[in-house]
Amino acid sequence: MSDLRRTTTATEAHEGTAATATTGTETAGNAGARASGTVTTHCPYCALQCGTRLTRRDGRTAVEPTPFPVNRGGLCQKGWTAPALLDTPGRLTRPLVRGADGRLAPATWESALDTVAARLQEIRAAHGPDAVGVFGGGGLTNEKAYQLGKFARVALGTSQIDYNGRFCMSSAAAAGSAAFGLDRGLPFPVTDLGGADVILLAGANPAETMPPLMRHLTGAQLIVIDPRRTATAEGAALHLQPAPGTDLALALGLFHLAVVEGRTDQGYLNKRTTGFDAAWARAAAWWPERVERVTGVPVAEMREAVRLLAGAERAYVLTGRGAEQHSKGTDTVAAFINLALSLGLPGREGSGYGCLTGQGNGQGGREHGQKADQLPGYRMLTDPAARAHVAGVWGVDPDALPGPGRSAYELLDALGTGGGPRALLVFGSNPVVSAPHAARIADRLNSLDLLVVADFVPSETARTADVVLPVTQWAEEEGTMTNLEGRVLRRRRLLPPPGEARSDLEVLHGLAVRLGQPAHRFPAAPREVFEELRRASRGGPADYSGISWERLDAGEALHWPCPATAGDEAAHPGTPRLFLDAFAHPDGLARFAEVEHRDGAETPDAAFPLYATTGRVLAQYQSGAQTRRVPELAAAAPEAFVEVHPDTAARYGLADGDAAEVSSARGSTLARVRLVPSLRADTVFLPFHFAGAGRANLITSPALDPRSRMPEFKVCAVRIGPAPRPAPLAAPGTAEAVRP
């Protein structure tokens, strides 16, 4: 099928609480006949999972925020416009199968699933179970993430499963697990941030990426570390602007200053930590003047940052993608954790360290088994006891479970090669746009014998598939999500899906049965799957066994771990604040990390003299497959652009509004120039939400962190100049086919 896939395409608001947003006329499938009613649920976008109330009446859906603690009655522009997703033109409503003529054409569910199952069986019989791969997403519900991991390891017998969360928070997860013995994005409720005196944000821009969070930060002095003067940095008390890729040196320098200026909490260090001496031996060499030479951050600003943090009664250190998406991202986060530990912040009520997780179920999505090395409950796949427990719940032999497979980029990069998968099933992800070195990944996808994509819109990846399966989206399904503070939430269904769309759980059930699995092993009802997830997670680090839909529907705020209590499964109140008494290591102590700065995989040179860094903007989300289809969001961010300092633009013959070509060693992308005087002159910035020739990830580096396997999205060496041809900048609502 891959030879035909190359030549065809598929058939085809601001913060506030004063208004209610509605969708327009129904356009997708049988949507006009869909039910009316009201539900309380959560926004489909970021990991805040803001509380919303949806009302369906006369073929229109209205949204309003609820007084949920995380958003406190507010929504961002994306949340206000989320109902438009439910009726977006081009919604997938019937299965599509690529025929002998090379075109995707409508098919019945029975024939589509039969086709997929038959091809999977042929490929497995000829090449073994690892010839089939599975790629998941951090936006899938807990039930879907759980069932996808089980499907891969039991129904397919493959080790080749990972998910796009590897691209988001894997470095923070690795560093947090090493330091504290447990990884949860925020080990405290979001609302605790409202009482802070000082908050350091390293590589995070919540004013654009999760605006309602800013309601909790207004009372604190903010220290922002970012190469760009972002919307968050504009409101900060102090903005440290390091060269891209030098965050680790800066964190070492801040730790150094905390020690030599006598600002550490010695009692806390003695009682609650271990490994300080080895960590300090590394940081001792990073005196402030050396750090300034490497990072460009003035010594006076570093001293002020440490003074503010150390002098605060209540302080937090928070990291985001800017610190994490590097080939040394785990060490960078560990260095910021070292700083927090030296000041006695983690495990103290009113202070701490946390990671601002990005995707809607970025936390829950990494806990239940769709990551290459993990089983449900945040258990490790290499742990014999973990394998035995989960296999017992699944009713299979522990020895039959495959071991860890390739990480996300390594999985995608191996597709269609001699030792890599020859078939791939994609759920809730769009790697044609979101993966680094995107042109190569598009080639690898096109080389497959079988590509199956389950989605609710014709994403760029779906348009290259052999089989496209239309699935439900947020307001059309039941389930649970886990937000960045480890709070488990109920996603509630407002209306039935359009046309013939089915849930991902129904898809997995249908395929599993066709692959010879007993029907009861892969239930399609989300509540039934959640009950099994509870049993599988029991006793694990992320223990959900004491959480039930009844408790969630009754309005209880339940943060994991929430173990079931003998004789009364509803007795445990959950754990909103971790580590207050002890950290999760056997000795109860937090670990300092011995880390050393090193350059990124690429630094500027004569051929590529500038740094490029990537990120998000307010009006778009992730690969843009959803938000580029929302008219209001498309109007706010209509095309790919590149931020450039005016002096840099003049040096390379560019003016504001020009079409530019930005090139790295891997390829080129096209973008509209925006002049930004506050940007570093050695740096350009591109958002990664756009498709086609405007894909920022055509230039990004696939260099991987050795521990987290996170790609180095945040820095690569580039050159910039006028576009050599008319620039076909991707229109927000289009989904182009990708051709090798």
XYZ file of C-alpha atoms in Angstrom:
740
model
C 0.000 0.000 0.000
C 2.874 2.383 0.661
C 3.562 3.045 -3.033
C 0.010 4.346 -3.517
C 0.029 6.437 -0.355
C 2.721 8.685 -1.781
C 0.609 10.029 -4.618
C -2.791 10.842 -3.143
C -4.612 12.857 -0.525
C -7.623 11.827 1.523
C -11.204 12.201 0.382
C -12.692 14.491 1.620
C -10.950 33.783 23.293
C -9.341 35.817 25.648
C -9.351 35.435 29.484
C -12.729 36.276 30.963
C -16.037 34.996 32.202
C -18.538 37.464 30.879
C -19.676 35.682 27.740
C -20.692 32.285 26.462
C -19.205 30.926 23.234
C -21.284 28.918 20.769
C -20.711 26.989 17.596
C -22.367 27.665 14.293
C -24.631 25.517 12.144
C -24.108 21.755 12.266
C -22.062 20.491 9.330
C -20.637 17.064 10.146
C -22.484 13.831 9.414
C -25.693 13.517 11.381
C -24.645 16.228 13.852
C -27.815 18.210 13.280
C -29.794 15.445 14.932
C -27.499 15.063 17.901
C -28.898 15.277 21.415
C -29.496 18.299 23.604
C -28.491 18.626 27.234
C -25.927 20.007 29.682
C -22.833 18.406 31.224
C -20.015 19.550 33.465
C -16.706 18.433 32.005
C -13.225 19.761 31.168
C -11.510 21.623 28.346
C -9.979 19.369 25.631
C -6.644 21.158 25.489
C -3.818 21.612 27.998
C -2.977 19.817 31.232
C -4.754 22.352 33.409
C -7.987 20.645 32.320
C -10.048 23.733 33.118
C -13.578 23.072 34.309
C -16.334 23.821 31.784
C -20.080 23.459 31.427
C -21.360 22.505 27.971
C -24.923 23.006 26.811
C -26.329 21.606 23.562
C -29.513 23.168 22.298
C -31.020 23.654 18.813
C -27.984 22.187 17.124
C -25.544 24.524 18.871
C -23.071 23.958 21.697
C -22.350 26.657 24.267
C -19.441 26.638 26.721
C -18.959 28.495 29.972
C -16.298 28.079 32.643
C -17.088 26.603 36.029
C -15.564 27.722 39.348
C -13.140 24.783 39.176
C -10.067 25.426 41.360
C -7.569 25.253 38.504
C -9.165 27.918 36.284
C -11.252 29.752 38.906
C -13.983 30.644 36.439
C -11.742 31.595 33.520
C -10.877 30.132 30.134
C -8.315 30.998 27.499
C -9.077 31.705 23.858
C -8.769 28.033 22.973
C -11.153 26.967 25.724
C -13.787 29.498 24.715
C -13.687 28.296 21.097
C -13.474 24.556 21.853
C -17.113 23.853 20.843
C -16.173 24.669 17.236
C -14.229 21.387 17.186
C -17.456 19.450 17.598
C -18.851 20.695 14.297
C -15.697 21.384 12.338
C -16.022 21.006 8.553
C -14.171 17.976 7.251
C -14.848 15.951 10.384
C -14.073 12.277 9.801
C -17.339 10.341 10.043
C -16.733 7.116 8.069
C -13.767 4.733 7.803
C -11.546 5.321 4.772
C -9.502 2.616 3.057
C -7.001 3.238 0.277
C -7.992 1.301 -2.787
C -6.198 -0.077 -5.809
C -6.490 3.339 -7.488
C -4.448 4.893 -4.697
C -7.319 6.902 -3.248
C -8.903 6.808 0.159
C -12.544 5.877 -0.175
C -15.345 5.299 2.347
C -15.697 1.776 3.698
C -17.788 -0.028 6.274
C -16.373 -0.544 9.727
C -16.427 -4.302 9.228
C -14.390 -4.163 6.029
C -11.979 -1.566 7.411
C -11.262 -3.541 10.590
C -11.076 -6.797 8.634
C -8.526 -5.195 6.308
C -6.389 -3.921 9.180
C -6.492 -7.205 11.117
C -5.684 -9.300 8.057
C -2.698 -7.133 7.124
C -1.416 -7.123 10.708
C -1.607 -10.914 10.848
C 0.238 -11.230 7.536
C 3.000 -8.873 8.631
C 3.392 -10.515 12.043
C 3.460 -13.991 10.491
C 6.140 -12.972 8.007
C 8.310 -10.720 10.171
C 7.444 -11.308 13.848
C 5.415 -9.314 16.370
C 7.867 -6.409 16.541
C 7.178 -5.719 12.861
C 4.066 -3.909 14.106
C 4.352 -0.649 16.042
C 1.891 1.491 17.989
C 2.138 5.244 18.525
C -0.122 6.869 21.114
C -0.830 10.335 22.447
C -0.786 12.410 25.606
C -4.318 13.601 24.923
C -5.901 10.153 25.163
C -8.025 9.439 28.213
C -6.607 7.210 30.942
C -8.794 4.378 29.693
C -7.526 4.703 26.122
C -3.873 4.978 27.171
C -4.265 1.907 29.378
C -6.043 -0.137 26.730
C -3.584 0.876 24.011
C -0.622 -0.397 26.022
C -2.445 -3.612 26.810
C -3.465 -4.046 23.160
C 0.115 -3.631 21.961
C 1.623 -6.070 24.444
C -1.149 -8.671 24.544
C -3.087 -8.594 21.271
C -0.094 -7.709 19.086
C 2.692 -9.053 21.294
C 4.910 -6.160 20.259
C 7.435 -4.205 22.268
C 7.232 -1.367 19.750
C 4.952 1.123 21.474
C 5.580 4.670 22.570
C 3.722 7.975 22.444
C 4.087 11.675 21.749
C 4.413 12.466 25.459
C 8.037 11.426 24.992
C 8.349 14.752 23.143
C 6.832 16.770 26.007
C 7.754 15.937 29.576
C 9.978 12.863 29.555
C 13.075 14.748 30.743
C 11.256 16.174 33.753
C 9.839 12.721 34.487
C 13.305 11.154 34.446
C 14.824 13.880 36.604
C 11.912 13.955 39.035
C 11.911 10.188 39.469
C 15.650 10.191 40.163
C 15.446 13.049 42.656
C 12.243 12.204 44.517
C 11.571 8.540 43.724
C 8.281 9.476 42.046
C 7.234 11.604 39.098
C 4.124 13.770 39.256
C 4.099 17.043 37.334
C 3.058 19.143 40.300
C 3.359 17.298 43.631
C 0.994 19.884 45.084
C -2.317 21.484 43.997
C -2.169 24.321 41.477
C -3.926 26.516 44.015
C -0.880 26.362 46.310
C 0.946 28.597 43.827
C -1.440 31.397 44.736
C 0.257 31.736 48.114
C 3.792 31.984 46.760
C 6.058 34.972 47.312
C 8.480 34.083 44.494
C 8.207 31.647 41.584
C 11.035 30.802 39.186
C 9.793 29.645 35.760
C 12.532 27.948 33.746
C 11.556 27.582 30.087
C 7.827 28.062 30.638
C 5.464 30.617 29.110
C 2.097 29.969 30.794
C 0.704 33.362 29.797
C 0.341 31.861 26.312
C 0.409 28.095 26.814
C -1.999 27.889 29.786
C -3.316 31.409 30.517
C -5.698 30.489 33.382
C -2.657 29.412 35.406
C -1.626 33.066 35.555
C -4.538 33.670 37.947
C -2.514 31.748 40.533
C 0.741 33.611 39.857
C -0.364 37.225 40.176
C 0.601 37.526 43.834
C 4.167 36.297 43.369
C 7.304 37.895 42.054
C 8.169 35.946 38.910
C 11.670 35.069 37.778
C 11.464 33.948 34.155
C 14.275 32.140 32.343
C 13.715 32.239 28.582
C 15.735 33.309 25.499
C 12.625 35.259 24.410
C 10.867 38.089 26.154
C 7.590 36.193 26.191
C 4.229 37.386 27.432
C 5.120 35.750 30.764
C 8.512 37.454 30.887
C 6.880 40.835 30.223
C 5.151 40.628 33.593
C 8.117 39.229 35.523
C 10.076 40.925 38.259
C 13.225 39.507 36.675
C 13.869 38.053 33.203
C 17.045 36.035 32.637
C 17.665 35.655 28.886
C 20.254 32.905 28.271
C 21.478 31.762 24.888
C 19.466 28.739 23.713
C 20.939 25.492 24.997
C 22.702 27.044 28.006
C 20.000 26.589 30.658
C 22.035 23.879 32.383
C 25.010 26.200 32.850
C 22.685 28.852 34.252
C 21.101 26.413 36.728
C 24.577 25.334 37.877
C 25.502 28.978 38.340
C 22.403 29.698 40.421
C 23.122 26.657 42.605
C 26.732 27.844 42.951
C 25.605 31.261 44.150
C 23.147 29.764 46.640
C 25.999 27.822 48.217
C 28.812 30.401 48.226
C 26.529 33.187 49.443
C 25.336 31.063 52.354
C 21.718 30.890 51.243
C 21.243 27.115 51.524
C 19.024 25.492 54.161
C 21.567 23.366 56.010
C 19.082 21.742 58.368
C 16.934 20.616 55.433
C 20.008 19.340 53.566
C 21.102 17.246 56.517
C 17.672 15.847 57.328
C 15.997 15.375 53.950
C 18.611 14.979 51.194
C 21.634 13.019 50.097
C 24.299 13.561 47.436
C 24.903 17.249 48.036
C 28.701 17.006 48.122
C 28.997 15.338 44.707
C 26.556 17.799 43.146
C 28.391 20.738 44.675
C 31.739 19.419 43.425
C 30.419 19.903 39.874
C 28.711 23.234 40.490
C 31.764 24.661 42.271
C 33.431 25.115 38.875
C 30.538 27.236 37.603
C 31.349 30.556 39.211
C 29.118 33.460 38.116
C 31.533 35.111 35.689
C 32.047 31.827 33.840
C 28.289 31.310 33.634
C 27.850 34.817 32.226
C 30.377 34.094 29.461
C 28.517 30.909 28.486
C 24.914 32.086 28.864
C 25.031 35.840 28.353
C 23.098 36.382 31.605
C 24.677 39.164 33.720
C 26.078 38.150 37.099
C 23.973 40.799 38.830
C 20.778 39.220 37.493
C 21.844 35.775 38.685
C 22.577 37.120 42.155
C 19.204 38.856 42.263
C 17.391 35.656 41.248
C 19.005 33.680 44.057
C 18.410 36.492 46.540
C 14.711 36.600 45.683
C 14.258 32.818 45.888
C 16.241 32.347 49.073
C 14.633 35.312 50.794
C 11.064 34.184 50.157
C 9.077 32.442 52.839
C 7.157 30.544 50.138
C 8.927 29.845 46.838
C 8.632 27.479 43.893
C 10.871 26.381 41.037
C 8.874 25.275 37.968
C 10.299 23.913 34.730
C 8.710 23.684 31.282
C 9.570 22.517 27.804
C 12.258 25.175 27.400
C 14.392 23.437 30.005
C 13.430 19.906 29.020
C 13.511 19.599 25.209
C 17.263 19.226 24.913
C 19.747 16.434 24.429
C 20.701 17.215 28.046
C 17.177 17.991 29.227
C 17.189 15.495 32.101
C 20.391 16.977 33.510
C 19.024 20.498 33.041
C 15.886 19.731 35.032
C 18.018 17.923 37.622
C 20.139 21.055 38.008
C 17.048 23.151 38.713
C 15.908 20.505 41.208
C 19.357 20.791 42.846
C 18.747 24.526 43.214
C 15.325 23.904 44.754
C 16.721 21.282 47.141
C 19.578 23.532 48.214
C 17.011 26.124 49.293
C 14.876 23.529 51.110
C 11.796 23.908 48.888
C 10.547 20.413 47.828
C 8.391 18.533 50.306
C 7.510 21.672 52.245
C 3.941 22.967 52.229
C 3.822 26.357 50.521
C 7.005 25.749 48.525
C 8.366 23.174 46.107
C 9.487 22.060 42.673
C 7.143 21.119 39.815
C 6.927 20.544 36.081
C 4.275 22.352 34.017
C 3.041 19.378 31.993
C 1.695 20.334 28.562
C -0.758 17.911 26.933
C -4.307 17.436 28.187
C -3.568 14.039 29.734
C 0.186 14.437 29.787
C 0.263 13.127 33.362
C -2.203 10.244 33.092
C -0.994 9.381 29.617
C 2.444 8.473 30.944
C 1.197 6.424 33.895
C -0.731 3.571 32.368
C 1.383 1.771 29.837
C 1.618 3.471 26.441
C 5.229 4.467 27.118
C 7.836 2.005 25.873
C 9.218 1.072 29.288
C 6.164 1.290 31.558
C 3.184 -0.716 32.726
C 0.002 0.600 34.364
C 0.373 2.340 37.714
C 3.706 3.825 36.644
C 5.335 0.435 37.065
C 8.500 -0.367 35.153
C 8.311 -3.049 32.492
C 11.654 -4.530 33.568
C 10.467 -5.164 37.157
C 9.507 -8.866 37.544
C 7.031 -8.096 40.334
C 5.361 -5.407 38.210
C 5.098 -7.768 35.254
C 3.591 -10.473 37.436
C 1.005 -8.153 38.950
C -0.169 -6.645 35.662
C -0.091 -9.984 33.841
C -2.317 -11.390 36.582
C -4.871 -8.660 35.996
C -4.687 -9.222 32.248
C -4.908 -13.006 32.547
C -1.696 -13.713 30.640
C 1.694 -15.273 31.378
C 4.189 -12.646 32.641
C 6.860 -14.203 30.428
C 4.670 -13.507 27.405
C 4.866 -9.754 27.918
C 7.511 -8.215 25.644
C 10.275 -6.070 27.094
C 10.851 -2.357 26.544
C 10.901 -1.167 22.955
C 12.173 1.887 21.132
C 11.457 5.419 22.323
C 9.182 7.643 20.231
C 11.666 9.166 17.795
C 13.678 5.971 17.541
C 10.473 4.066 16.780
C 9.456 6.510 14.052
C 12.969 6.666 12.642
C 13.139 2.863 12.351
C 9.866 2.489 10.446
C 10.198 0.542 7.226
C 13.876 -0.232 7.781
C 15.378 -3.706 8.007
C 14.962 -4.014 11.764
C 12.043 -1.674 12.310
C 8.257 -2.016 12.195
C 6.629 -2.483 8.812
C 3.192 -1.458 10.111
C 2.169 1.328 12.470
C -1.069 2.151 14.275
C -1.365 5.806 15.325
C -3.846 6.992 17.965
C -4.141 10.655 18.966
C -0.942 11.934 17.368
C 0.234 13.760 14.247
C 3.953 12.959 13.854
C 4.151 14.308 10.294
C 4.020 17.750 11.937
C 5.117 17.106 15.531
C 8.206 14.894 15.168
C 11.701 16.353 14.791
C 13.437 15.977 11.410
C 9.885 15.840 10.087
C 10.732 15.238 6.431
C 12.557 12.043 7.340
C 9.681 10.870 9.526
C 7.223 11.525 6.677
C 9.450 9.383 4.435
C 9.541 6.613 7.009
C 5.743 6.644 7.328
C 5.425 6.481 3.557
C 7.713 3.440 3.454
C 5.422 1.302 5.610
C 3.501 -1.698 4.364
C 0.556 -0.515 6.483
C -0.234 2.783 8.204
C -3.458 3.006 10.229
C -4.518 6.302 11.813
C -7.399 6.814 14.256
C -8.418 10.472 14.451
C -11.452 12.733 14.333
C -10.031 15.179 11.769
C -7.985 14.475 8.628
C -4.625 15.407 10.129
C -1.502 15.508 8.006
C -0.618 12.018 9.216
C -4.136 10.680 8.591
C -4.000 11.881 4.978
C -1.016 9.647 4.288
C -2.570 6.525 5.851
C -3.749 3.295 4.231
C -6.692 3.110 6.631
C -8.277 6.033 8.493
C -10.591 5.231 11.402
C -12.956 8.028 12.549
C -13.090 8.248 16.340
C -14.826 10.277 19.012
C -13.540 13.478 20.544
C -13.783 15.049 23.975
C -17.476 15.940 24.345
C -18.607 12.711 22.651
C -17.098 10.283 25.144
C -16.877 9.258 28.768
C -13.680 8.639 30.655
C -11.098 10.073 33.017
C -8.164 12.429 32.630
C -5.374 13.302 35.061
C -4.241 16.900 35.124
C -0.799 18.302 35.847
C -1.347 18.208 39.642
C -2.185 14.478 39.616
C -5.903 15.114 40.100
C -8.115 12.538 38.385
C -11.072 14.108 36.566
C -14.196 12.921 34.822
C -14.664 13.600 31.126
C -18.399 13.493 30.405
C -20.309 12.942 27.200
C -22.609 15.692 25.947
C -23.653 14.319 22.567
C -23.249 11.249 20.381
C -20.536 11.219 17.715
C -21.402 12.203 14.137
C -21.935 9.705 11.372
C -20.303 6.353 12.037
C -17.489 7.559 14.307
C -16.628 5.133 17.129
C -14.590 5.410 20.286
C -10.943 4.344 20.320
C -11.921 1.665 22.849
C -14.409 0.222 20.359
C -11.704 0.237 17.689
C -9.267 -1.623 19.932
C -11.967 -4.117 20.925
C -12.831 -4.814 17.283
C -9.218 -5.311 16.281
C -8.359 -7.444 19.328
C -11.234 -9.834 18.659
C -10.192 -10.133 15.020
C -6.654 -10.915 16.179
C -7.927 -13.842 18.242
C -8.342 -12.288 21.683
C -11.336 -13.127 23.891
C -13.913 -10.348 23.646
C -13.995 -9.834 27.431
C -10.267 -9.088 27.564
C -10.702 -5.793 25.687
C -13.951 -4.186 26.854
C -15.206 -1.157 24.957
C -17.040 0.494 27.884
C -14.820 3.180 29.472
C -16.068 2.541 32.997
C -15.271 -1.157 32.708
C -11.787 -0.317 31.472
C -11.287 2.100 34.371
C -12.254 -0.580 36.881
C -9.573 -2.828 35.398
C -7.086 0.065 35.412
C -7.736 0.456 39.141
C -6.800 -3.175 39.738
C -3.746 -2.984 37.482
C -2.455 0.156 39.214
C -3.042 -1.184 42.752
C 0.174 -1.010 44.759
C 2.034 0.888 42.041
C 3.571 4.356 42.345
C 0.514 5.837 40.574
C -2.097 3.919 42.536
C -5.661 4.638 41.371
C -7.267 1.703 43.164
C -9.116 3.897 45.664
C -10.528 6.183 42.964
C -13.943 5.353 41.560
C -16.307 7.033 39.158
C -18.793 7.297 42.017
C -16.322 9.310 44.087
C -15.406 11.509 41.135
C -19.051 12.079 40.209
C -19.752 13.025 43.830
C -17.254 15.860 43.432
C -14.363 14.508 45.511
C -10.944 15.988 44.684
C -8.802 12.869 44.320
C -5.097 13.094 43.593
C -3.052 9.922 43.140
C -1.691 7.962 44.869
C -5.072 6.989 46.252
C -4.846 3.341 47.337
C -7.848 1.247 48.179
C -8.217 0.648 51.905
C -9.103 -2.832 53.098
C -12.782 -2.960 53.953
C -13.482 0.547 52.661
C -12.194 1.371 49.192
C -13.467 4.957 49.518
C -11.599 5.697 52.739
C -8.354 7.102 51.330
C -8.609 10.850 50.659
C -5.972 10.902 47.932
C -2.647 12.709 48.110
C -2.823 16.335 46.974
C 0.618 17.096 48.454
C 3.432 14.608 48.069
C 6.670 14.326 50.054
C 5.620 16.340 53.126
C 6.923 13.634 55.447
C 9.359 11.755 53.220
C 10.377 11.392 49.614
C 9.532 8.206 47.742
C 12.984 6.633 47.859
C 13.366 3.756 50.356
C 15.372 5.935 52.746
C 12.926 8.834 52.427
C 15.627 11.210 51.175
C 15.717 13.328 48.020
C 18.754 12.859 45.764
C 20.939 15.635 44.461
C 22.165 14.938 40.919
C 25.773 15.197 39.840
C 25.447 17.073 36.518
C 27.760 19.000 34.209
C 26.976 21.458 31.431
C 27.680 20.481 27.844
C 26.848 22.080 24.537
C 23.840 21.016 22.540
C 24.216 18.689 19.586
C 24.610 21.748 17.347
C 26.079 25.173 17.920
C 26.151 28.000 15.373
C 28.986 28.064 12.845
C 29.830 29.794 9.561
C 27.271 27.807 7.577
C 24.491 28.050 10.162
C 25.279 31.143 12.276
C 22.086 31.456 14.341
C 20.262 29.555 17.028
C 16.680 28.501 16.300
C 14.260 27.657 19.066
C 10.642 26.535 18.825
C 7.526 26.737 20.951
C 3.831 27.503 21.179
C 1.659 30.586 20.733
C -1.610 31.480 22.424
C -4.018 30.757 19.575
C -2.675 27.358 18.512
C -2.106 24.020 20.206
C 0.385 21.205 19.567
C 0.525 20.210 15.866
C -2.434 22.490 15.117
C -4.568 19.704 13.636
C -7.460 20.882 15.825
C -6.877 24.598 16.356
C -6.054 25.400 12.729
C -9.655 24.382 11.977
C -11.211 26.861 14.429
C -11.927 30.103 12.529
C -11.235 32.473 15.433
C -7.941 30.789 16.251
C -6.942 30.578 12.604
C -7.538 34.316 12.238
C -5.386 35.040 15.301
C -2.452 32.938 14.047
C -3.044 32.461 10.319
C 0.320 31.198 9.056
C 3.796 30.100 9.960
C 6.047 32.927 11.136
C 9.567 33.462 12.431
C 10.539 36.025 15.056
C 13.793 37.827 14.228
C 15.667 40.713 15.854
C 15.597 43.792 13.549
C 19.394 43.935 13.314
C 19.547 40.254 12.396
C 16.836 40.678 9.785
C 18.662 43.634 8.214
C 21.913 41.663 8.143
C 20.258 38.938 6.084
C 18.187 41.163 3.803
C 14.810 40.719 5.477
C 12.051 43.133 6.459
C 8.937 42.742 8.540
C 6.344 40.685 6.638
C 8.813 39.148 4.200
C 8.702 35.452 3.394
C 11.852 33.880 4.810
C 13.542 30.527 4.471
C 15.045 29.119 7.656
C 17.475 26.260 7.024
C 19.347 23.763 9.172
C 21.495 20.764 8.284
C 18.271 18.739 7.905
C 16.148 20.941 5.676
C 14.300 24.218 5.333
C 11.023 25.747 6.428
C 9.223 28.841 5.141
C 7.789 31.494 7.433
C 6.672 35.132 7.540
C 9.126 37.475 9.262
C 8.077 39.232 12.459
C 10.562 41.748 13.821
C 10.953 41.494 17.601
C 13.419 43.978 19.147
C 13.439 42.148 22.501
C 14.714 38.878 20.967
C 18.363 37.955 21.229
C 20.188 38.940 18.030
C 21.680 35.450 17.718
C 18.314 33.663 17.943
C 15.192 33.123 15.833
C 11.944 31.640 17.109
C 9.375 29.545 15.220
C 6.062 28.134 16.496
C 5.613 24.466 15.601
C 1.844 24.394 14.954
C 1.832 24.745 11.181
C 1.791 22.233 8.352
C 3.257 21.814 4.884
C 6.208 24.024 3.970
C 5.750 25.941 7.232
C 6.585 23.027 9.526
C 9.131 24.183 12.090
C 10.097 20.561 12.686
C 11.561 20.315 9.191
C 14.652 21.910 10.747
C 14.701 20.622 14.340
C 17.288 18.188 15.611
C 16.594 14.539 16.471
C 19.532 14.429 18.891
C 18.265 12.567 21.967
C 18.769 12.897 25.692
C 20.585 9.698 26.726
C 18.210 9.056 29.636
C 14.796 10.414 28.698
C 15.216 9.959 24.908
C 13.752 13.458 24.491
C 14.629 15.075 21.138
C 16.388 18.440 21.090
C 13.494 20.576 19.856
C 14.633 23.742 21.621
C 17.900 24.487 19.867
C 19.505 23.903 16.482
C 21.869 25.846 14.243
C 20.259 27.638 11.296
C 20.669 30.294 8.659
C 17.961 32.651 7.442
C 17.351 34.574 4.268
C 14.683 35.603 1.768
C 12.526 32.742 0.506
C 13.989 31.650 -2.855
C 10.541 31.098 -4.349
C 6.973 32.199 -3.629
C 6.250 30.948 -0.146
C 3.295 28.515 0.027
C 2.815 29.118 3.718
C 0.299 26.568 4.978
C -3.180 27.965 5.525
C -4.379 27.125 9.043
C -7.260 24.890 8.029
C -5.517 22.830 5.397
C -4.132 19.356 5.777
C -1.687 18.696 2.978
C -0.571 15.263 1.887
C 3.112 14.739 2.505
C 4.978 13.305 -0.426
C 8.551 12.088 -0.380
